[in-house]
PDB file of C-alpha atoms in Angstrom:
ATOM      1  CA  UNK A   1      20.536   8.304  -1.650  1.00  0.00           C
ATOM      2  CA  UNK A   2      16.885   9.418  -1.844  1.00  0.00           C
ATOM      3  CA  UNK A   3      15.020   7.608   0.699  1.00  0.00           C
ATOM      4  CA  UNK A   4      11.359   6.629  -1.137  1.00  0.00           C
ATOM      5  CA  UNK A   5       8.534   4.835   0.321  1.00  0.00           C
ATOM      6  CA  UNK A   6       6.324   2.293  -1.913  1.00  0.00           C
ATOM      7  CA  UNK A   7       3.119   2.269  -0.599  1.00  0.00           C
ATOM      8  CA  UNK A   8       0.875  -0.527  -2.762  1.00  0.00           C
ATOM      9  CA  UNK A   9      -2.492  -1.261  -2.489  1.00  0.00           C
ATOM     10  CA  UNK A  10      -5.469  -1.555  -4.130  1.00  0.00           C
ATOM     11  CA  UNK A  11      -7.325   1.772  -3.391  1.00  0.00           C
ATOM     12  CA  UNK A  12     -10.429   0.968  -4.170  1.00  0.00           C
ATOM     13  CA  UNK A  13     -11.290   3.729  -2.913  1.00  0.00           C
ATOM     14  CA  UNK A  14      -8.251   5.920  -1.698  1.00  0.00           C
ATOM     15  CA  UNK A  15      -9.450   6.967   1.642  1.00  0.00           C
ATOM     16  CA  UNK A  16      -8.348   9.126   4.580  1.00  0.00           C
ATOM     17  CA  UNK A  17      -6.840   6.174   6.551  1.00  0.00           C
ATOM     18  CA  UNK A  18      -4.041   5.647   3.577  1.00  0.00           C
ATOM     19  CA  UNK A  19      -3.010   8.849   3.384  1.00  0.00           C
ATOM     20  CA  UNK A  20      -2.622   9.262   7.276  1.00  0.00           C
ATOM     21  CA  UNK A  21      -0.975   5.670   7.109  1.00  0.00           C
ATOM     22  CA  UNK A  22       1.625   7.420   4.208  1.00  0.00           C
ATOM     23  CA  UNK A  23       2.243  10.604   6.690  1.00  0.00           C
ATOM     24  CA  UNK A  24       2.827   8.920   9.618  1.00  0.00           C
ATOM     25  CA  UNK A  25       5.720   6.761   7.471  1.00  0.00           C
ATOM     26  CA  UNK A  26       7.367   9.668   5.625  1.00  0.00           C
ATOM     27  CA  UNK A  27       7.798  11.405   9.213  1.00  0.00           C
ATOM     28  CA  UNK A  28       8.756   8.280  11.323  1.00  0.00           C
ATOM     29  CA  UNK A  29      10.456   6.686   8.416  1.00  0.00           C
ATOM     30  CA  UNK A  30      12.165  10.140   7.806  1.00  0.00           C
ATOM     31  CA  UNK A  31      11.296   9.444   3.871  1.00  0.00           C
ATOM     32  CA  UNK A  32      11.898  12.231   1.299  1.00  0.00           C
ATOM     33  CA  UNK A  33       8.678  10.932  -1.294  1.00  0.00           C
ATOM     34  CA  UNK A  34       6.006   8.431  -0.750  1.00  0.00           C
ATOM     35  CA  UNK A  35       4.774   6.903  -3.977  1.00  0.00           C
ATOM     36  CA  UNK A  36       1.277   5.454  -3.925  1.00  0.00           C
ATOM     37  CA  UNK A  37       1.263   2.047  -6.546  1.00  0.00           C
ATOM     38  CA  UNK A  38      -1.991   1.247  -6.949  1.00  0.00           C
ATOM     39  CA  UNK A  39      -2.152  -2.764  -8.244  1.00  0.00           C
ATOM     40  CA  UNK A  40      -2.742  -3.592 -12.206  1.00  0.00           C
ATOM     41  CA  UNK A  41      -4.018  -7.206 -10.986  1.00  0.00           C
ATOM     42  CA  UNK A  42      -3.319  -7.944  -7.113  1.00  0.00           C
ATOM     43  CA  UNK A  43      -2.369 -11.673  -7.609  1.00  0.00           C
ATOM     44  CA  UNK A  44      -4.576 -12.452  -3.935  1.00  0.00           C
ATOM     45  CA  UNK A  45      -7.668 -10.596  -5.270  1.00  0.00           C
ATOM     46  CA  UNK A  46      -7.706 -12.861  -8.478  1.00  0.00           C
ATOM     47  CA  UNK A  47     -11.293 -14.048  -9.328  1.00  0.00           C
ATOM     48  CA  UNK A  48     -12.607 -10.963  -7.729  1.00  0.00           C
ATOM     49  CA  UNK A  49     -14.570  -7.963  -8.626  1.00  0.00           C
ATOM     50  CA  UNK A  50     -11.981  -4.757  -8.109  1.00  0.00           C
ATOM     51  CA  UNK A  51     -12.407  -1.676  -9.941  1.00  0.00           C
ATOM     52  CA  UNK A  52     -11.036  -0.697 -13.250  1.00  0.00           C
ATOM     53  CA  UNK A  53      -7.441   0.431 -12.665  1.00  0.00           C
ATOM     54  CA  UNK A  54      -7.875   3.922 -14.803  1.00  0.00           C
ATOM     55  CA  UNK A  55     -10.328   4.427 -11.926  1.00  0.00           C
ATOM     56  CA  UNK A  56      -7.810   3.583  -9.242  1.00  0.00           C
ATOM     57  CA  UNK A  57      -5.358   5.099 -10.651  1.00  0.00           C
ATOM     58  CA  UNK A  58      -7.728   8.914 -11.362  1.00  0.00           C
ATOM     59  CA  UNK A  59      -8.544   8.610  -7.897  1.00  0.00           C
ATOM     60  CA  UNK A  60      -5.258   8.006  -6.445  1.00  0.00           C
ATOM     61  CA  UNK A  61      -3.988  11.214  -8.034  1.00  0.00           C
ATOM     62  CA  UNK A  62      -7.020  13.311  -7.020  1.00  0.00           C
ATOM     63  CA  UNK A  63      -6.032  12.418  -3.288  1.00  0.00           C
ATOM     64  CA  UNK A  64      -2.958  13.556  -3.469  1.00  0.00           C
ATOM     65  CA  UNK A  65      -3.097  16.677  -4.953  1.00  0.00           C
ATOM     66  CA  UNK A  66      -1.156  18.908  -2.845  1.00  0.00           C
ATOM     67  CA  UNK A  67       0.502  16.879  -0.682  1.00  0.00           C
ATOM     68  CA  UNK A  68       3.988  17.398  -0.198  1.00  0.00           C
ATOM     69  CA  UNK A  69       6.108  14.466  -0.821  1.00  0.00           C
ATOM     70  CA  UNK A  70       3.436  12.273  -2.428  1.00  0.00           C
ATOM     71  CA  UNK A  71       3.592  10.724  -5.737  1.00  0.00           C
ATOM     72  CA  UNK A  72       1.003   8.803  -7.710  1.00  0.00           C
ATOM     73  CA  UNK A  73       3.119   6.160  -9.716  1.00  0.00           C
ATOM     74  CA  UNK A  74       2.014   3.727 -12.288  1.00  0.00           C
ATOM     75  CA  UNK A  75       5.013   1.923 -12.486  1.00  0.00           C
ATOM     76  CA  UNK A  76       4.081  -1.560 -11.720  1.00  0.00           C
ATOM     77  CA  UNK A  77       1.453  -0.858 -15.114  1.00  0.00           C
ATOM     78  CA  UNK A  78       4.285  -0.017 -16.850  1.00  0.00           C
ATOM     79  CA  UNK A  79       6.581  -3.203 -16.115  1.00  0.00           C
ATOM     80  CA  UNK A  80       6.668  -6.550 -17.901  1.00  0.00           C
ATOM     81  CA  UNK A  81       6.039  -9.773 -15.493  1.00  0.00           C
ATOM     82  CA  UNK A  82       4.325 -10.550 -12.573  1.00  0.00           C
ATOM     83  CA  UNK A  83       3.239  -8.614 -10.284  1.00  0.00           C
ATOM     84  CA  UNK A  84       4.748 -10.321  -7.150  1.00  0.00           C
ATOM     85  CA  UNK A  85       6.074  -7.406  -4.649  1.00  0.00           C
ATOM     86  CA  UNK A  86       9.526  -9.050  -4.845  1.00  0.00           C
ATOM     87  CA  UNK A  87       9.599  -8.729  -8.710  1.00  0.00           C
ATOM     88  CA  UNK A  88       8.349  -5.138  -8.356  1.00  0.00           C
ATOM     89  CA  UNK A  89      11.484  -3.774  -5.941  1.00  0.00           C
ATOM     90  CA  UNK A  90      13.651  -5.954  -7.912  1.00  0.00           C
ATOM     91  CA  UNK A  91      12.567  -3.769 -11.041  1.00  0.00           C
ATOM     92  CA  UNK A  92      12.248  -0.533  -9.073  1.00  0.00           C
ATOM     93  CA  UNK A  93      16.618  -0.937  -7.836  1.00  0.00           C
ATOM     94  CA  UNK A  94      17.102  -1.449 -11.485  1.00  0.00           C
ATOM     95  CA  UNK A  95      15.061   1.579 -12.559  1.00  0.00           C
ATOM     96  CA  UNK A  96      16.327   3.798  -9.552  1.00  0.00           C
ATOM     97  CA  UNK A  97      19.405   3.137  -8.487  1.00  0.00           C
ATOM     98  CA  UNK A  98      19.980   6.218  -6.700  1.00  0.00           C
ATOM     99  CA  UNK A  99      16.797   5.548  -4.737  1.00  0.00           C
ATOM    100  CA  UNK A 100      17.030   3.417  -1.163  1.00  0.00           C
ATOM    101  CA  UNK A 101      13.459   2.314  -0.833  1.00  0.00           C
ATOM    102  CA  UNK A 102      11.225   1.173   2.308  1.00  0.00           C
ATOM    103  CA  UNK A 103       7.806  -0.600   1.709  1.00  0.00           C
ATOM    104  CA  UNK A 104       4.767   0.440   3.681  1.00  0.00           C
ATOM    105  CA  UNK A 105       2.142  -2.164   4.624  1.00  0.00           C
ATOM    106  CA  UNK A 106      -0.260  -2.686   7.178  1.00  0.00           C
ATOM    107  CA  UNK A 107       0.636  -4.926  10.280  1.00  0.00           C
ATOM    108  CA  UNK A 108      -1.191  -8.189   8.963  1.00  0.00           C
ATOM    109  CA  UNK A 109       1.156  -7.972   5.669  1.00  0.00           C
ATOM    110  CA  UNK A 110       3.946  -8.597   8.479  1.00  0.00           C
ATOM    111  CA  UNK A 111       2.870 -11.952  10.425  1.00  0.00           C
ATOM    112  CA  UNK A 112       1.590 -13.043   6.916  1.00  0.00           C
ATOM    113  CA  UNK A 113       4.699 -12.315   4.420  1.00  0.00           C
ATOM    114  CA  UNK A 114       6.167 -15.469   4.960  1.00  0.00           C
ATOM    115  CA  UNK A 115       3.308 -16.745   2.504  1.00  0.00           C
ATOM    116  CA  UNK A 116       4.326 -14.104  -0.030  1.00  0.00           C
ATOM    117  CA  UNK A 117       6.665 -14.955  -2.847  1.00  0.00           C
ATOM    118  CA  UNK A 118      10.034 -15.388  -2.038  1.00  0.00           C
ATOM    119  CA  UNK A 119      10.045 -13.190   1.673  1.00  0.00           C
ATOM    120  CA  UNK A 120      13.408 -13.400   1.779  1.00  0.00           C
ATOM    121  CA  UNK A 121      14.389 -11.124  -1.239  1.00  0.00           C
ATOM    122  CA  UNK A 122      11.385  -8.729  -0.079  1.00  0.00           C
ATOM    123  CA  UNK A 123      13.112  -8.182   3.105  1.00  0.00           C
ATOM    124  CA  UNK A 124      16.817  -7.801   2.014  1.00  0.00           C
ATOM    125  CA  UNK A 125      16.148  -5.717  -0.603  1.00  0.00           C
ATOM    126  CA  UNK A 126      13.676  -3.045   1.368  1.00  0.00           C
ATOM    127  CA  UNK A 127      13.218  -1.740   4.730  1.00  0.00           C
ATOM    128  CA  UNK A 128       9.631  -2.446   6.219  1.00  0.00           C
ATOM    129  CA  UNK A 129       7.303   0.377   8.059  1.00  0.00           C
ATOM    130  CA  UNK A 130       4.746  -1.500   9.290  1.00  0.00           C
ATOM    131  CA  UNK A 131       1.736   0.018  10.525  1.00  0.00           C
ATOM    132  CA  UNK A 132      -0.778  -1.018  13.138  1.00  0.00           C
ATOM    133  CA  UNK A 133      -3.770  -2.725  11.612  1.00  0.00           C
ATOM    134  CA  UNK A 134      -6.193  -5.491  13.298  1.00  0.00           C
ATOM    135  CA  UNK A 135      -5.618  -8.807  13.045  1.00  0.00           C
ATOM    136  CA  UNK A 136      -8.224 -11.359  13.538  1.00  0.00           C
ATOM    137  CA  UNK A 137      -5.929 -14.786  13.257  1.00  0.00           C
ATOM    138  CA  UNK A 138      -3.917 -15.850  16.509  1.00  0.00           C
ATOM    139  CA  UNK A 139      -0.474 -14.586  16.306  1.00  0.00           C
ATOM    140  CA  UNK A 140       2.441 -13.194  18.750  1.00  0.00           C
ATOM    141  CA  UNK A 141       2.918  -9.306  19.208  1.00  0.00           C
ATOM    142  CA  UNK A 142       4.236  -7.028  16.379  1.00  0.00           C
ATOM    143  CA  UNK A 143       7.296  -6.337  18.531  1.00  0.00           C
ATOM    144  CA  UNK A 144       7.870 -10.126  18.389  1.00  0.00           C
ATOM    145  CA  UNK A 145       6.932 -10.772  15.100  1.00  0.00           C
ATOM    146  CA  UNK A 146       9.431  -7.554  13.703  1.00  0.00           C
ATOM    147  CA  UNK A 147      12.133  -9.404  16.116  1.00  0.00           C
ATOM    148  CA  UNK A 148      11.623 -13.153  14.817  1.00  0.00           C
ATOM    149  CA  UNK A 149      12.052 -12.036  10.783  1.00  0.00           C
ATOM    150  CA  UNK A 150      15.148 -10.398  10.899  1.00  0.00           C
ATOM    151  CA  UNK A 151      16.851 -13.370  13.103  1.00  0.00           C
ATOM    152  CA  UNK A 152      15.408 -15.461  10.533  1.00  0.00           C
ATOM    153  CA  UNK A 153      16.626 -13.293   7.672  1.00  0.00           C
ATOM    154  CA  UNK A 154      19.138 -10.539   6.438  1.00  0.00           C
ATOM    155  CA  UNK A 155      16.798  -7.705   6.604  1.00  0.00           C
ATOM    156  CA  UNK A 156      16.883  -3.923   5.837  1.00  0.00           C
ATOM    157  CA  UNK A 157      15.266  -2.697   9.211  1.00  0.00           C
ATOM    158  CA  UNK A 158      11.738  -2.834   9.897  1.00  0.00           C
ATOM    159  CA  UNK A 159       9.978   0.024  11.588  1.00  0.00           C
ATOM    160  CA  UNK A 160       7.091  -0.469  13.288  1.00  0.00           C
ATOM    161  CA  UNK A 161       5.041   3.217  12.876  1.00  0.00           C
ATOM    162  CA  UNK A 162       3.513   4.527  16.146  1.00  0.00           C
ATOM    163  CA  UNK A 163       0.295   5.772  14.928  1.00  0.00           C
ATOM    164  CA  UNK A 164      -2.973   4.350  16.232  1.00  0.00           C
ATOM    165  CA  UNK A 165      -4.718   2.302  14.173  1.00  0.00           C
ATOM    166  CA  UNK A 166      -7.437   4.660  11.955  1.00  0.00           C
ATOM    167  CA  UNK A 167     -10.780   2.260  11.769  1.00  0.00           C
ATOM    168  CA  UNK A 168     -11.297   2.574   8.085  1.00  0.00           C
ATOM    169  CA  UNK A 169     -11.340  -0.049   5.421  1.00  0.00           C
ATOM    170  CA  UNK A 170     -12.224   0.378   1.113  1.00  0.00           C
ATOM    171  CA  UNK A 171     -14.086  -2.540   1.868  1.00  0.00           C
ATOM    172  CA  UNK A 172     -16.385  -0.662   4.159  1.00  0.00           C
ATOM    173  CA  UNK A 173     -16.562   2.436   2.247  1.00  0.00           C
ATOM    174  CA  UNK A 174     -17.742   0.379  -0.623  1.00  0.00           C
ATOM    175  CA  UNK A 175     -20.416  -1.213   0.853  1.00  0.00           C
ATOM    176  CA  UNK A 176     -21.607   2.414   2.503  1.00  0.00           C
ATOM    177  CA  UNK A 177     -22.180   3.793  -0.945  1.00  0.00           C
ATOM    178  CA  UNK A 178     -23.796   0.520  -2.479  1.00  0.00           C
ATOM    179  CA  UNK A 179     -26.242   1.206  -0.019  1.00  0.00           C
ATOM    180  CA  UNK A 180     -26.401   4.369  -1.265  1.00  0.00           C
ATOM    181  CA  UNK A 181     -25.278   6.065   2.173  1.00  0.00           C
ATOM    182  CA  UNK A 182     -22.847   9.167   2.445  1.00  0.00           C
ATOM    183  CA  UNK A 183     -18.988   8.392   2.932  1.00  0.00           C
ATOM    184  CA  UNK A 184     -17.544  11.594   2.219  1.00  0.00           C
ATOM    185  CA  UNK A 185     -16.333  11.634   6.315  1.00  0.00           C
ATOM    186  CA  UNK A 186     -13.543   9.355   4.490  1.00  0.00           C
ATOM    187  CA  UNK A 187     -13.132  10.190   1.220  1.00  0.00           C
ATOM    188  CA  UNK A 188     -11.092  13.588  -0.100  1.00  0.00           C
ATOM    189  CA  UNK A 189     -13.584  15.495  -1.252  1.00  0.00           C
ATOM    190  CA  UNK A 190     -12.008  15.316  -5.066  1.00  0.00           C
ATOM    191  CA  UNK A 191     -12.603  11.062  -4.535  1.00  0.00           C
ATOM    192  CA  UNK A 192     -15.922  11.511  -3.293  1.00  0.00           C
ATOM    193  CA  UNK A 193     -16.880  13.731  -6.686  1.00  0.00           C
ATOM    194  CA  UNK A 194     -15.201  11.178  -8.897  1.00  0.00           C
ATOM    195  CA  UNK A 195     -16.866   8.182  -7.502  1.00  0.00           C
ATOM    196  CA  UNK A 196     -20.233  10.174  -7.924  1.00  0.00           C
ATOM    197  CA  UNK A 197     -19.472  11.311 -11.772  1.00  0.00           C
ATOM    198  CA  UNK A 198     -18.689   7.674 -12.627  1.00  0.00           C
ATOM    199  CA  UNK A 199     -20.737   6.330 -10.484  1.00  0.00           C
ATOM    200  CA  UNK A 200     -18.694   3.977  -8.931  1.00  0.00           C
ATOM    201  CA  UNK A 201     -19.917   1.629  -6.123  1.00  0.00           C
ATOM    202  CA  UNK A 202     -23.249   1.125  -7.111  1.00  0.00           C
TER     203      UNK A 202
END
């Protein structure tokens, strides 16, 4: 079977530190395709300014130009129903059956997915690759925390990556160019132009 990697977010913006994050999971997570989803409506960022999802979307695809292996999907757009990660692989192993797919997130999503809808069909129906990312809330070690879910529940693997943490966030990027300071150190150069032409961030 094709071995895919779902990497969600909200890329607002698509920076360097994703697309790192994606290589470091295709080669570790020996993946054929990784398929950036950016969100329609992240159900945690309700009530929250986020960008227009055509903009998401454009600059997703401008990122990835190139890149061997990377896909820029709108599937989860394209779906009926919420937009819970559990009801997204559910529809994905209908859609692709000849897929196997793994889910890339960032180390927090770990020791928190026990708050996410229904963890237990997230984790049986997907393999995890789990990246390092700080985490400000007291918790055990990844090693531990990869250990303790699949005791607790029939898993497909989890993977922690071995890449070092890359110390950029969309967050911070966003607030460098509402203060009208250069961030094109972390944005492909194709983002950084499309951000500028729609002026984005201000």
């Amino acid at each position: 079977m094709k071995q895919v990697g779902i990497f969600g977010g909200t890329f607002d913006p698509i920076h360097f530190g994703h697309l790192a994050l994606a290589r470091e999971a295709k080669i570790e997570g020996e993946l054929e395709a990784v398929w950036f989803m950016p969100a329609v409506s992240p159900p945690h960022k309700q009530g929250k300014q986020i960008t227009p999802y055509e903009d998401r979307l454009k600059m997703t695809e401008l990122a990835i130009q190139d890149q061997d292996g990377f896909l820029s999907s709108d599937f989860e757009r394209r779906r009926e129903g919420e937009a819970y990660t559990y009801r997204i692989l559910q529809d994905l192993r209908e859609y692709y059956p000849q897929a196997e797919f793994s889910f890339i997130l960032g180390a927090d999503s770990l020791w928190e997915i026990e708050d996410w809808k229904h963890p237990e069909k997230i984790l049986s129906m997907a393999r995890i690759i789990a990246a390092p990312r700080e985490y400000t809330k007291k918790h055990n070690t990844l090693e531990e925390q990869a250990g303790y879910l699949t005791k607790k529940y029939s898993t497909k693997g989890i993977l922690l990556l071995h890449a070092r943490e890359i110390p950029i966030s969309s967050s911070m990027i966003r607030e460098m160019l509402q203060r009208g300071e250069d961030a094109g150190g972390y944005l492909p150069q194709k983002v950084e132009a499309y951000i500028h032409s729609k002026k984005l961030y201000r």
